Every structure is written in C-alpha cells, then in structure tokens.
Coordinates of C-alpha atoms in Angstrom, one line a residue:
M23 CA 0.0 0.0 0.0
K24 CA 1.4 3.4 -0.9
I25 CA 2.1 5.6 2.2
S26 CA 1.6 9.4 1.7
R27 CA 4.2 11.9 2.8
W28 CA 1.7 13.3 5.3
S29 CA 1.3 9.8 7.0
W30 CA 5.1 9.4 7.1
L31 CA 5.5 12.7 8.9
I32 CA 2.9 11.7 11.5
F33 CA 4.7 8.4 12.1
L34 CA 8.0 10.2 12.7
L35 CA 6.7 12.8 15.1
L36 CA 3.7 11.4 16.9
G37 CA 5.6 8.3 17.7
L38 CA 8.2 10.2 19.6
A39 CA 6.2 9.9 22.9
A40 CA 5.1 6.4 22.4
C41 CA 7.4 4.0 24.2
V42 CA 5.3 1.0 23.3
S43 CA 5.4 -1.5 20.5
T44 CA 3.4 -1.0 17.3
P45 CA -0.3 -2.1 17.8
P46 CA -1.0 -5.3 15.9
A47 CA -2.5 -4.7 12.5
P48 CA -6.2 -5.7 12.3
E49 CA -7.2 -8.5 10.0
V50 CA -9.7 -7.5 7.4
T51 CA -12.8 -9.2 6.1
P52 CA -13.8 -7.3 2.9
R53 CA -17.5 -6.8 2.1
P54 CA -18.8 -9.6 -0.1
I55 CA -19.5 -7.3 -3.1
D56 CA -16.0 -5.9 -3.0
T57 CA -12.8 -7.9 -3.7
R58 CA -10.5 -5.2 -2.3
T59 CA -8.6 -5.9 0.9
P60 CA -8.7 -2.7 2.9
G61 CA -6.2 -2.8 5.7
P62 CA -4.0 -0.7 8.0
T63 CA -0.5 0.4 7.3
S64 CA 2.1 -1.7 9.1
T65 CA 5.1 0.6 9.2
P66 CA 6.9 0.5 12.6
L67 CA 6.5 3.6 14.7
P68 CA 9.6 5.3 16.3
T69 CA 9.9 4.8 20.0
S70 CA 12.4 7.5 20.9
T71 CA 11.6 9.7 23.9
P72 CA 11.3 13.5 23.7
T73 CA 13.6 15.7 25.8
L74 CA 10.9 18.2 26.6
T75 CA 9.7 18.4 30.3
P76 CA 6.2 19.2 31.5
T77 CA 5.5 22.5 33.3
P78 CA 6.2 21.7 37.0
T79 CA 3.8 24.2 38.5
A80 CA 0.7 26.2 37.4
L81 CA -0.9 29.3 38.7
P82 CA -4.2 28.8 40.4
L83 CA -7.2 29.4 38.2
Q84 CA -8.8 32.7 39.4
L85 CA -12.5 32.0 40.2
L86 CA -15.4 34.4 40.3
D87 CA -18.8 33.3 41.5
G88 CA -21.2 35.7 39.9
L89 CA -24.2 33.7 40.9
R90 CA -23.7 34.3 44.7
A91 CA -23.1 38.0 44.0
Q92 CA -26.5 38.2 42.2
R93 CA -28.2 36.5 45.0
S94 CA -26.8 38.6 47.8
L95 CA -29.6 41.2 47.8
G96 CA -31.8 41.4 50.9
P97 CA -35.6 40.9 50.8
T98 CA -37.8 43.6 49.3
P99 CA -41.2 43.9 50.9
Q100 CA -44.2 44.1 48.5
R101 CA -47.9 43.5 48.4
G102 CA -48.7 39.9 49.3
A103 CA -45.2 39.3 50.5
P104 CA -44.4 41.7 53.4
C105 CA -41.1 39.9 54.1
G106 CA -40.1 39.7 50.4
L107 CA -40.4 37.2 47.6
I108 CA -38.3 34.0 47.4
D109 CA -35.4 34.8 45.0
F110 CA -33.4 31.7 45.9
F111 CA -33.3 28.8 48.4
D112 CA -30.4 28.0 50.7
F113 CA -29.9 24.8 52.6
P114 CA -30.9 24.7 56.4
L115 CA -27.5 23.7 57.7
A116 CA -24.1 25.1 56.6
A117 CA -25.9 27.7 54.5
P118 CA -25.8 28.6 51.7
E119 CA -24.6 25.4 50.0
G120 CA -24.9 22.8 52.8
E121 CA -21.5 21.5 51.9
T122 CA -20.5 20.5 55.4
A123 CA -23.8 18.9 56.3
N124 CA -26.0 16.2 55.0
A125 CA -29.5 14.6 55.3
R126 CA -28.9 11.3 57.1
W127 CA -32.5 10.1 57.3
S128 CA -34.2 10.7 54.0
F129 CA -37.6 11.8 52.9
G130 CA -40.1 9.0 52.3
R131 CA -38.3 6.4 54.4
Y132 CA -40.5 4.0 56.4
S133 CA -39.9 3.8 60.2
E134 CA -41.0 0.7 62.2
R135 CA -40.6 2.7 65.4
Y136 CA -43.1 5.4 64.3
S137 CA -45.2 3.1 62.0
G138 CA -45.1 5.7 59.3
I139 CA -43.2 7.3 56.4
H140 CA -40.8 10.1 57.1
A141 CA -42.3 13.4 55.9
G142 CA -39.0 15.3 56.0
E143 CA -35.2 14.9 56.2
D144 CA -33.0 14.6 59.2
W145 CA -30.0 16.9 58.8
V146 CA -26.7 16.8 60.7
Y147 CA -23.4 18.6 60.4
D148 CA -20.4 16.6 59.3
G149 CA -18.1 15.5 62.1
G150 CA -20.6 13.7 64.3
N151 CA -21.6 16.4 66.8
S152 CA -24.5 18.8 65.7
L153 CA -25.7 19.8 69.2
G154 CA -26.0 23.6 69.5
K155 CA -25.0 24.3 65.9
P156 CA -26.9 26.9 63.9
V157 CA -30.0 26.4 61.8
Y158 CA -30.7 28.8 58.9
S159 CA -33.8 30.0 57.2
I160 CA -33.8 28.6 53.6
G161 CA -35.3 31.8 52.2
H162 CA -37.0 35.2 52.9
G163 CA -40.3 34.7 54.7
T164 CA -42.7 35.3 57.6
V165 CA -42.6 33.3 60.8
L166 CA -46.0 31.7 61.4
H167 CA -45.2 29.4 64.3
A168 CA -42.4 29.4 66.9
R169 CA -42.5 27.4 70.1
P170 CA -39.5 26.5 72.3
L171 CA -41.2 23.2 73.3
G172 CA -43.4 22.7 70.2
W173 CA -42.6 19.0 70.2
G174 CA -42.4 18.6 74.0
V175 CA -39.5 16.4 74.9
D176 CA -38.3 16.6 71.3
Q177 CA -37.9 20.3 71.8
G178 CA -38.5 23.5 69.7
T179 CA -40.3 23.9 66.4
L180 CA -40.5 26.8 63.9
I181 CA -42.5 27.4 60.7
V182 CA -41.7 30.0 58.0
R183 CA -44.1 31.0 55.1
H184 CA -42.4 31.8 51.8
V185 CA -43.9 33.5 48.8
L186 CA -42.5 32.4 45.5
T187 CA -42.2 34.8 42.5
T188 CA -45.2 32.9 40.9
G189 CA -47.4 34.0 43.9
H190 CA -47.6 30.5 45.3
T191 CA -46.6 29.9 48.9
I192 CA -44.7 27.1 50.6
L193 CA -43.8 26.4 54.3
S194 CA -40.5 25.4 55.7
F195 CA -40.5 23.6 59.0
Y196 CA -37.6 23.3 61.5
G197 CA -37.9 20.7 64.3
H198 CA -35.7 19.6 67.3
L199 CA -34.4 23.2 68.0
E200 CA -32.8 24.1 71.3
P201 CA -35.7 25.7 73.3
A202 CA -33.5 28.7 74.4
S203 CA -32.6 29.4 70.7
V204 CA -36.3 29.8 69.6
V205 CA -36.5 33.6 70.1
L206 CA -38.5 34.5 66.9
R207 CA -42.2 35.2 67.2
P208 CA -45.1 34.8 64.7
G209 CA -45.1 37.8 62.3
D210 CA -41.4 38.3 62.4
C211 CA -39.6 38.5 59.1
V212 CA -36.6 36.4 58.4
A213 CA -34.1 36.6 55.5
R214 CA -32.5 33.9 53.6
G215 CA -29.4 32.7 55.5
E216 CA -30.6 34.2 58.8
I217 CA -30.1 32.0 61.9
V218 CA -33.5 30.8 63.2
G219 CA -32.3 28.6 66.1
N220 CA -29.8 25.9 67.1
I221 CA -29.9 22.2 66.9
G222 CA -31.3 20.7 70.2
K223 CA -31.3 17.3 71.9
P224 CA -34.4 15.2 71.1
R225 CA -34.9 11.6 72.2
G226 CA -32.4 10.5 69.6
R227 CA -29.1 11.9 68.4
P228 CA -29.0 15.7 67.9
H229 CA -30.3 16.6 64.4
L230 CA -32.6 19.0 62.5
H231 CA -35.9 17.6 61.3
F232 CA -36.5 19.6 58.2
E233 CA -39.7 19.7 56.1
I234 CA -41.1 21.6 53.1
R235 CA -44.8 21.4 52.9
S236 CA -48.1 23.2 52.1
I237 CA -50.1 21.9 55.1
F238 CA -50.1 22.6 58.9
P239 CA -49.2 26.3 58.7
D240 CA -49.6 26.9 62.5
R241 CA -48.7 23.6 64.2
P242 CA -45.7 21.2 64.0
G243 CA -47.3 18.2 62.4
P244 CA -46.5 14.6 63.1
G245 CA -43.1 14.2 61.3
Y246 CA -44.3 10.9 59.9
W247 CA -47.3 10.0 57.7
S248 CA -49.3 6.8 57.1
V249 CA -49.0 7.0 53.3
D250 CA -46.8 8.7 50.8
P251 CA -46.3 12.2 52.2
R252 CA -46.2 13.8 48.8
L253 CA -49.9 12.9 48.4
A254 CA -50.8 14.9 51.5
G255 CA -48.9 18.1 50.9
W256 CA -45.2 17.5 51.6
E257 CA -42.3 17.9 49.2
P258 CA -38.9 16.0 49.2
P259 CA -36.9 18.9 50.7
T260 CA -33.5 18.6 48.9
E261 CA -35.1 17.9 45.6
Y262 CA -37.5 20.8 46.0
I263 CA -34.7 23.2 46.8
W264 CA -32.6 22.2 43.8
D265 CA -35.7 22.4 41.5
Q266 CA -36.3 25.9 42.7
R267 CA -32.7 26.9 42.4
L268 CA -32.5 25.7 38.9
S269 CA -35.9 27.2 37.8
T270 CA -34.7 30.7 38.9
S271 CA -31.2 30.4 37.5
P272 CA -30.5 32.7 34.5
G273 CA -30.2 30.8 31.3
V274 CA -32.1 27.7 32.4
K275 CA -34.8 26.9 29.9
W276 CA -36.1 23.7 31.5
T277 CA -35.1 20.8 33.7
R278 CA -36.2 17.2 33.9
P279 CA -35.7 14.5 36.5
F280 CA -33.0 12.1 35.5
T281 CA -32.8 10.0 38.7
T282 CA -32.2 6.4 37.8
Q283 CA -29.0 4.6 36.9
G284 CA -30.7 3.7 33.6
S285 CA -31.0 7.3 32.6
L286 CA -28.9 8.3 29.6
L287 CA -28.6 11.3 27.4
V288 CA -28.3 9.9 23.8
G289 CA -28.0 12.8 21.4
L290 CA -29.7 15.2 19.0
L291 CA -31.9 14.3 16.1
I292 CA -33.1 16.5 13.3
S293 CA -35.1 19.7 14.3
D294 CA -33.2 19.8 17.6
T295 CA -35.1 16.8 19.0
L296 CA -33.4 15.4 22.0
A297 CA -33.1 11.6 22.4
T298 CA -32.8 10.2 25.9
I299 CA -33.3 6.9 27.7
D300 CA -35.0 7.1 31.0
H301 CA -35.0 3.8 32.8
D302 CA -36.9 1.6 30.3
R303 CA -38.2 4.2 27.9
L304 CA -36.6 5.8 24.8
L305 CA -37.9 9.4 24.8
A306 CA -37.8 12.2 22.1
L307 CA -37.9 15.6 23.7
D308 CA -38.3 19.1 22.3
A309 CA -34.9 20.6 23.0
E310 CA -36.4 24.1 23.4
T311 CA -39.2 23.2 25.8
G312 CA -38.5 19.7 27.2
R313 CA -41.9 18.5 26.0
V314 CA -42.1 14.8 25.1
H315 CA -42.7 14.1 21.4
W316 CA -42.9 10.4 21.7
S317 CA -41.6 7.4 23.8
R318 CA -41.2 3.7 23.2
P319 CA -40.1 0.9 25.5
V320 CA -36.5 -0.3 25.5
S321 CA -34.5 -2.7 27.6
D322 CA -33.6 -1.2 31.0
S323 CA -30.1 -2.6 30.4
T324 CA -29.6 -0.7 27.1
R325 CA -26.3 1.1 27.3
L326 CA -25.0 1.1 23.7
V327 CA -26.6 3.9 21.8
A328 CA -25.5 6.2 18.9
V329 CA -27.2 8.8 16.7
D330 CA -26.7 8.6 12.9
D331 CA -24.5 11.2 11.3
A332 CA -27.5 12.5 9.4
R333 CA -29.4 12.8 12.8
T334 CA -32.3 10.7 11.4
L335 CA -31.8 7.4 13.2
I336 CA -31.0 6.2 16.7
Y337 CA -29.0 2.9 17.0
L338 CA -29.3 0.8 20.1
T339 CA -28.6 -2.7 21.3
T340 CA -31.2 -5.0 22.9
L341 CA -31.3 -8.0 25.2
S342 CA -32.3 -10.2 22.3
N343 CA -28.8 -9.7 20.8
T344 CA -29.9 -7.3 18.0
L345 CA -28.8 -3.9 16.9
Q346 CA -31.9 -1.8 16.2
A347 CA -32.4 1.4 14.2
I348 CA -35.2 3.7 15.4
D349 CA -36.2 6.6 13.2
A350 CA -36.9 10.2 14.3
A351 CA -40.6 9.4 14.6
G352 CA -39.9 6.6 17.0
E353 CA -40.5 3.7 14.6
L354 CA -38.3 0.6 14.2
R355 CA -36.7 0.7 10.8
W356 CA -34.5 -2.4 10.9
Q357 CA -32.5 -4.7 13.1
F358 CA -29.3 -6.6 12.7
P359 CA -27.8 -9.6 14.7
F360 CA -25.3 -8.2 17.2
T361 CA -24.1 -9.7 20.5
P362 CA -22.6 -6.9 22.7
T363 CA -20.0 -7.4 25.3
T364 CA -18.6 -5.2 28.1
R365 CA -16.1 -3.9 25.5
S366 CA -18.6 -3.1 22.8
V367 CA -19.0 0.3 21.3
L368 CA -21.4 2.0 18.8
L369 CA -20.3 5.1 16.8
P370 CA -21.7 7.0 13.8
L371 CA -20.4 6.2 10.3
P372 CA -19.6 9.4 8.4
G373 CA -22.3 10.2 5.9
G374 CA -24.8 7.9 7.6
G375 CA -24.9 4.4 9.1
V376 CA -23.3 2.9 12.2
I377 CA -20.0 1.3 13.2
A378 CA -20.5 -1.5 15.7
H379 CA -17.6 -3.0 17.7
D380 CA -18.5 -6.3 19.4
G381 CA -15.4 -6.4 21.6
R382 CA -13.2 -7.9 18.9
D383 CA -14.3 -6.9 15.4
L384 CA -15.4 -3.6 13.8
T385 CA -18.4 -3.8 11.5
G386 CA -19.8 -1.0 9.3
L387 CA -23.6 -0.9 8.5
S388 CA -25.4 1.4 6.2
S389 CA -28.4 3.5 7.3
A390 CA -30.5 0.8 5.6
G391 CA -29.0 -2.0 7.7
E392 CA -26.7 -3.5 5.1
R393 CA -23.3 -4.7 6.1
L394 CA -20.6 -2.7 4.3
W395 CA -17.4 -4.1 5.7
R396 CA -15.7 -5.8 8.7
F397 CA -12.3 -5.4 10.2
D398 CA -11.2 -8.2 12.5
N399 CA -9.1 -7.8 15.7
V400 CA -9.4 -4.1 16.1
P401 CA -9.3 -2.7 19.7
P402 CA -12.4 -0.9 20.9
P403 CA -12.6 2.8 19.9
T404 CA -12.4 5.2 22.9
A405 CA -12.7 8.6 21.2
W406 CA -13.6 9.6 17.6
L407 CA -14.4 12.5 15.3
T408 CA -15.3 13.1 11.7
D409 CA -12.7 14.8 9.4
G410 CA -14.5 15.5 6.2
G411 CA -15.7 12.1 4.9
D412 CA -13.2 10.2 7.1
L413 CA -13.4 9.0 10.7
L414 CA -10.5 9.4 13.1
F415 CA -10.6 7.2 16.2
T416 CA -8.3 6.2 19.0
T417 CA -8.0 3.1 21.0
G418 CA -6.8 2.5 24.6
G419 CA -5.2 -0.2 26.6
D420 CA -1.5 -1.1 26.7
Q421 CA -1.0 -0.4 23.0
P422 CA -3.0 2.8 22.2
A423 CA -3.4 3.7 18.6
L424 CA -4.8 6.4 16.3
Y425 CA -6.7 5.1 13.2
R426 CA -8.2 6.8 10.1
L427 CA -11.1 5.1 8.3
D428 CA -11.5 6.8 4.9
G429 CA -14.6 7.0 2.7
S430 CA -13.4 4.1 0.6
A431 CA -13.2 1.7 3.6
Q432 CA -9.5 1.9 4.0
L433 CA -8.4 1.6 7.6
N434 CA -5.0 3.1 8.3
L435 CA -3.0 3.0 11.5
I436 CA -1.7 6.5 12.0
A437 CA 0.3 6.4 15.2
A438 CA 0.8 4.7 18.5
L439 CA -1.3 7.3 20.3
G440 CA -4.6 7.1 22.2
G441 CA -6.7 9.7 24.0
Q442 CA -9.1 12.5 23.0
L443 CA -9.5 14.2 19.7
A444 CA -10.6 17.7 18.7
A445 CA -10.9 19.7 15.4
S446 CA -11.1 23.3 14.4
S447 CA -11.3 24.9 11.0
H448 CA -7.5 25.2 11.2
H449 CA -6.1 22.0 12.9
L450 CA -6.7 18.6 14.3
F451 CA -5.5 17.8 17.8
A452 CA -4.8 14.6 19.7
Y453 CA -4.5 14.5 23.5
G454 CA -2.9 11.4 24.9
S455 CA -2.1 10.4 28.4
T456 CA 1.2 12.2 28.5
A457 CA 1.2 14.7 25.6
L458 CA -0.7 17.0 23.3
Y459 CA -0.1 16.8 19.5
R460 CA -1.3 18.9 16.5
L461 CA -2.1 16.7 13.6
S462 CA -1.2 19.1 10.8
E463 CA 1.4 19.3 8.1
P464 CA 4.0 19.2 9.5
P465 CA 2.7 17.5 12.7
Q466 CA 3.9 19.0 15.9
L467 CA 4.4 17.8 19.5
L468 CA 2.9 20.8 21.4
K469 CA 3.2 19.9 25.1
L470 CA 4.3 17.1 27.3
L471 CA 2.1 16.5 30.4
D472 CA 2.3 14.6 33.7
R473 CA 0.5 11.2 33.2
T474 CA -3.2 11.3 33.6
G475 CA -4.8 10.1 36.8
Q476 CA -8.2 8.5 37.1
G477 CA -10.1 9.5 34.0
Q478 CA -8.6 11.5 31.2
G479 CA -9.7 15.2 30.8
S480 CA -11.0 16.9 27.7
L481 CA -10.0 19.5 25.1
V482 CA -11.6 21.9 22.7
A483 CA -10.1 23.6 19.6
T484 CA -10.8 27.3 19.8
G485 CA -12.0 29.5 17.0
D486 CA -8.6 31.2 16.5
G487 CA -6.9 27.9 15.9
G488 CA -5.6 27.3 19.4
V489 CA -6.6 24.7 21.9
I490 CA -7.7 24.6 25.6
M491 CA -7.3 21.4 27.5
A492 CA -8.6 20.2 30.9
H493 CA -5.9 17.8 32.1
N494 CA -6.5 15.5 35.0
G495 CA -2.9 14.7 35.8
M496 CA -1.2 12.8 38.6
N497 CA -0.1 16.2 40.0
G498 CA -3.6 17.6 40.0
R499 CA -6.2 19.0 37.6
R500 CA -5.1 21.8 35.3
L501 CA -6.5 24.0 32.5
I502 CA -4.0 24.7 29.7
A503 CA -4.4 27.0 26.8
L504 CA -2.1 27.2 23.7
W505 CA -1.9 29.8 21.0
P506 CA -2.5 28.9 17.3
D507 CA 1.3 28.5 16.8
G508 CA 1.4 25.9 19.6
S509 CA 3.1 28.1 22.2
L510 CA 1.8 28.3 25.8
R511 CA -0.9 30.9 26.4
W512 CA -1.5 30.1 30.0
D513 CA -1.5 27.2 32.5
R514 CA -3.8 27.1 35.5
S515 CA -4.4 24.8 38.4
V516 CA -8.1 24.0 38.8
Q517 CA -8.0 22.2 42.1
E518 CA -10.4 24.7 43.6
L519 CA -13.0 24.5 40.9
T520 CA -16.3 23.4 42.4
G521 CA -18.3 20.6 41.0
G522 CA -15.6 18.0 40.2
A523 CA -13.6 17.4 37.1
P524 CA -14.5 19.7 34.2
H525 CA -15.5 18.7 30.7
L526 CA -14.9 21.5 28.1
V527 CA -17.4 22.5 25.4
L528 CA -17.3 25.2 22.8
V529 CA -20.5 27.2 22.2
K530 CA -20.4 30.0 19.5
D531 CA -16.6 30.5 20.1
E532 CA -17.0 30.7 23.9
V533 CA -15.4 28.0 26.1
Y534 CA -17.3 26.6 29.0
A535 CA -16.4 23.9 31.6
V536 CA -19.2 21.6 32.6
T537 CA -18.3 19.7 35.8
Q538 CA -19.3 16.3 37.0
E539 CA -21.9 17.8 39.4
G540 CA -23.5 20.1 36.8
D541 CA -21.8 23.4 37.5
V542 CA -21.0 25.5 34.4
W543 CA -18.1 27.8 34.3
W544 CA -17.4 30.4 31.6
I545 CA -13.7 30.4 30.7
D546 CA -12.0 33.7 30.0
Q547 CA -9.8 32.7 27.2
E548 CA -7.7 35.9 27.5
L549 CA -7.0 36.0 31.2
G550 CA -7.2 32.3 32.0
A551 CA -9.9 32.9 34.6
A552 CA -13.3 31.3 35.2
Q553 CA -16.7 32.5 36.3
R554 CA -19.5 30.2 37.6
I555 CA -22.7 30.8 35.6
L556 CA -24.8 27.7 36.7
D557 CA -25.1 25.9 40.0
G558 CA -25.9 22.3 39.1
A559 CA -28.3 20.0 40.9
R560 CA -26.4 17.6 43.1
L561 CA -29.3 15.4 44.0
L562 CA -27.7 12.0 43.3
T563 CA -24.4 10.6 42.1
L564 CA -25.3 8.4 39.1
R565 CA -22.8 6.1 37.4
G566 CA -21.1 7.3 34.2
S567 CA -19.5 10.4 32.9
A568 CA -21.1 13.8 32.4
R569 CA -22.5 14.3 28.9
S570 CA -23.6 17.4 27.1
F571 CA -24.8 18.3 23.6
I572 CA -25.2 21.7 21.9
T573 CA -28.3 22.5 19.9
S574 CA -28.3 24.6 16.7
D575 CA -29.2 27.8 18.7
G576 CA -26.3 27.3 21.2
T577 CA -28.3 25.7 24.1
L578 CA -26.4 23.3 26.2
I579 CA -28.2 20.0 27.1
I580 CA -26.5 18.8 30.2
D581 CA -26.6 15.4 32.0
A582 CA -24.2 15.8 34.8
R583 CA -25.2 12.5 36.5
G584 CA -26.6 14.6 39.4
G585 CA -30.3 13.9 39.1
R586 CA -31.4 16.4 36.5
L587 CA -31.3 16.9 32.8
I588 CA -30.8 20.6 32.2
A589 CA -31.4 22.8 29.1
F590 CA -29.2 25.9 29.6
D591 CA -28.4 28.8 27.3
P592 CA -25.1 30.2 28.8
R593 CA -25.3 33.4 26.7
R594 CA -28.3 34.5 28.7
V595 CA -26.3 34.8 31.9
P596 CA -24.9 38.3 32.6
L597 CA -21.3 38.1 33.5
A598 CA -19.9 39.9 36.6
K599 CA -18.0 43.0 35.8
E600 CA -15.2 42.7 38.2
E601 CA -12.0 41.0 37.0
P602 CA -10.1 38.4 39.1
P603 CA -7.0 40.0 40.6
G604 CA -3.4 38.9 40.4
L605 CA -3.3 37.3 37.0
V606 CA 0.0 37.3 35.0
D607 CA 0.8 36.0 31.6
D608 CA 2.6 32.7 31.2
F609 CA 4.8 33.8 28.4

C-alpha cells in the first residue's frame, strides 16, 4: 500500500512519545461485493523519547462566583409578601450550600418505630456532633409558628411561610431546636441565611428535622405520615430546593428529573429533537421546551446507543442480541444480529450508518441496515471525530493507537497514540495520556504532560486555531491554553474549581467547563480565569461520565449525573463586571 508523505511525517513525530510496540494490524474481512482488501499500514513507529519536560507548576485558576453576588440582595417587601419574595433557596445547615452537612435520614423512608413514612429529612453537620450548631432560614419569609417546646421532649419547632415569584406559597419547618434558641415570634420577618435557632437534643441523636410542605401552617405536624407524604402536601426537601434553584437560574430553559442509573442522554436528532433513555423508555424531547414528542419501551439494560451522522436514526442494542435502528418518529426501521460485550461500542459512520464494535471486530452498517465491511481484531474505539468524509478514532489499553477510516473503507493505522481528539477549522489535535499533539502538516508535539490520573480530561479547539485542555494529571487538575502557533498561552491549576472534574465545550466560540456535578463555568480565554454561571443539581451521584450536547441555537443540554437533565443557554447569563486580581501571563 502506498504511504503518503503526510502519513510518514505523522509516524516520525507522533511516535516520539510512544514507548510502546506498534499495535498489531487488524485482520480485514472485505465486504462480499468488493474484492479489495482494505487494511492498515504496518510501518513500525519510532519509540524515541522527547527531551521536553512538563511544566512543573501552574498558577491557580482565578474564580469568580457571579451567581452568589447576584443573590446577595436582601428581601424587598411588596404587596402579598411583606417579608419579600423568594429569590433563591439555601440549605438549612451550613448555608448557603450545605457542603459540610447532609441529610442522614431521607424523605419517604419508612420507620418501624413510628409506624409511618418520614415526611422530612433529618440533617446533621459533618463530624458527628451537631448539638448547638446553627439552623438557617432557607429563604425570605414570615414566621407563622415558633415554640420552644413545640414538640415537647423533642424540643423546639418553627414554621416560616415563603412567597414564590409565581405568587404561590410554601412552608419550611424546623424541628428539634434548642428551646432557648427559639426567640423569633409569629409575624417576624426572616431573610435567607438568617439563623432561626440551634440544633437541640431530642430523644435520639441531635439533628434537625426539616420539612417543606403546604399543610399545617400553625402547628408542628407529626413528622411521619401513614401514606406517601407527597400525596398529602409534603415535598422532598432537597429535591424541591434544587428544583427551585434551577428554575430561577438565569439561562435555564427547562429541567427534567433524571434520577435512575438507567437514565442516559443519547444525542440530538433533526429539528433539535433530543433523544434520551429514562430507565426503560426511549424518549424524544423538544430541546427548546423539554416536551415529550414520543416514547417507546426499551430494555432497561440498554447502554449502547448512537445517533446517525445525518441525525435521522438512533441505533441501540437489545437483550435479544440485536442492533436496532429507530427513526426520528420513534418507529423501528430495521434490526441486525449483534451480540454486545462489556467492551462493545457504537459510533456513527460518516455520511450515515453505524459502526458496531462487538469487543473484537469492527463492522460497518449502512443506514438501511446492510453490512458494508468488517475489520477483525481491532481494539475498541475510545474517542472519535469526523474529518471530512473520514473517521478518526483512538483506542486505549497497553497499546494505544490512532486510526483513520476513509470513505473508501481503507483503515489506516496512523500512530501509537490514544486519548481525546478535537478539530477546528485550522487544525486537528490529539490529547494522549502524556502529551498533546497537533495533527497538521508538518505535525507537531505541542506539550508534554504529567501522566493522567483517574479518568482523562478533555479538550476543545478554539475559533482562532488554538486549543484549551482540561488535564487530569497525577499532579492535579489543570486547565492549559495554547496559542495557534502551539506556544503556551496560560497554564492554571483548577483544584479549587467546584463541581468536580471539568469537561470542556465550545458554544459559539466561547469555552465553558461543565463539571461532573452540573456546575457550568465560563472560561475567560484571554485571562485564564473562570466565572461560575450555573449551579448544578447535586441530588444524586449516578454512574457514568457527564455528557452534554449543543443545539443549533447554542443551548447546552447537560446530563451531569446529578439527578437532573438541564437545558441551559449560557449566553443569557450576565457576566460579573469585576476582574479576578493577580493574573499574570505565562509567556
């Protein structure tokens, strides 16, 4: 097979950092109607080691939380809400975020002792001793009930009435307060984050019994209920707070519960229709409103899904060992025999169709369900992107590799390099476990990195031809930006970034970091700073990595594995004016 000059240059340079043997060449089974034998190149890759060294230290990323600044205003009395409207809810312990406290006894849990279902949450501070520690009002409101011994031996109780911006009202209830700390009286106004008492000593361990409800405005209530409390006027407190937080957040269009391990964000179909799997249903949602267009049953063990390159078909595997194609109207178009394994992968075929990896072999199917070709003994793809009519993909394991599948079904081994891929109108980039490369002519080793820790990071190619990378290295998480010529723009430590490891996305030439917990940070590409523009819902910790898609109008659809699917337009969020201090250039 003739090897192009471009391929030779890639072999010579990208192989510099690969101290591994050349990955074995896949065996090829040509399609029956074609007698060609497409196959990979087999030229050995160089294994010399570069002399460059990684940057040993990085400046801390300067963070600005514009959300908290926007929410720092006090209550404004108005008709129907003399103590102000609810602008935002805090948590009742360790306000505002509740980060050093947690709900130990959850809402809806049945108790044999009380022969009922828990109508609230029992909150404690971290560290094991909550006695005497402060309890905070979750929002602006009016005290309706305050009694030092409202629950007798179980001590003080307090009820606050909150008026939402919609005009609806809700009650927050605080139980097991120290009697001496209950000094508020009915009619008093309280502001969000104001101390309303301290945790007392009930018959059990010291804790706060916290409820959100619409009943019992002037008495404590029983704490437990004989049937599902939601049917009688109670709300799951933590879930309610997060829902209200999200609904009042600038830029949020809609949210949807995404609370089971079987929930999965699939991708975007034509007309910005969003495909998701929620437990055992495949749903098509309007990406603008969240409204359900259609749903159909699927196996609750379905995990292999892909959207056609033309965005007209959804491909998924079933328990009956078939690969199915579902069209944009929710109808089954065809199915193909396929037995998935734990190493199986589905990925879109450029121009239409699907590539199915069964754990050993790579098979290409047309959008009509016809087998086009098969390559034997190819490692499972870990990352991929379309480059014109070609598909670039990387593989992992002990012998990582970069492959190019062209439009004529030629599979070429490009380099001994795995990791993430990104493309701009100027360049292609490859981000391996220890280095970043630019796949251009001539190709270029841009930066060596400390080896990745648990889970590789991400990268985006910026509109000016540069690149920004979120690197999860052994020496900590970092955000690294390079100029179009490959030189360092800035290098920042992101250890203090809230919400977990960031995943980078590009929306209309702006870079955003979406964290594992659903926070969204705007990245200042000039200064190397970040500003939080969305506080994600941390209801649950579902398995899997955070996923996001971008609609045609620039809306981010986020599944951060935290209990909510969020449609968010980051451009609707006003950015804070102040600039983070103390930044210096890295060049």
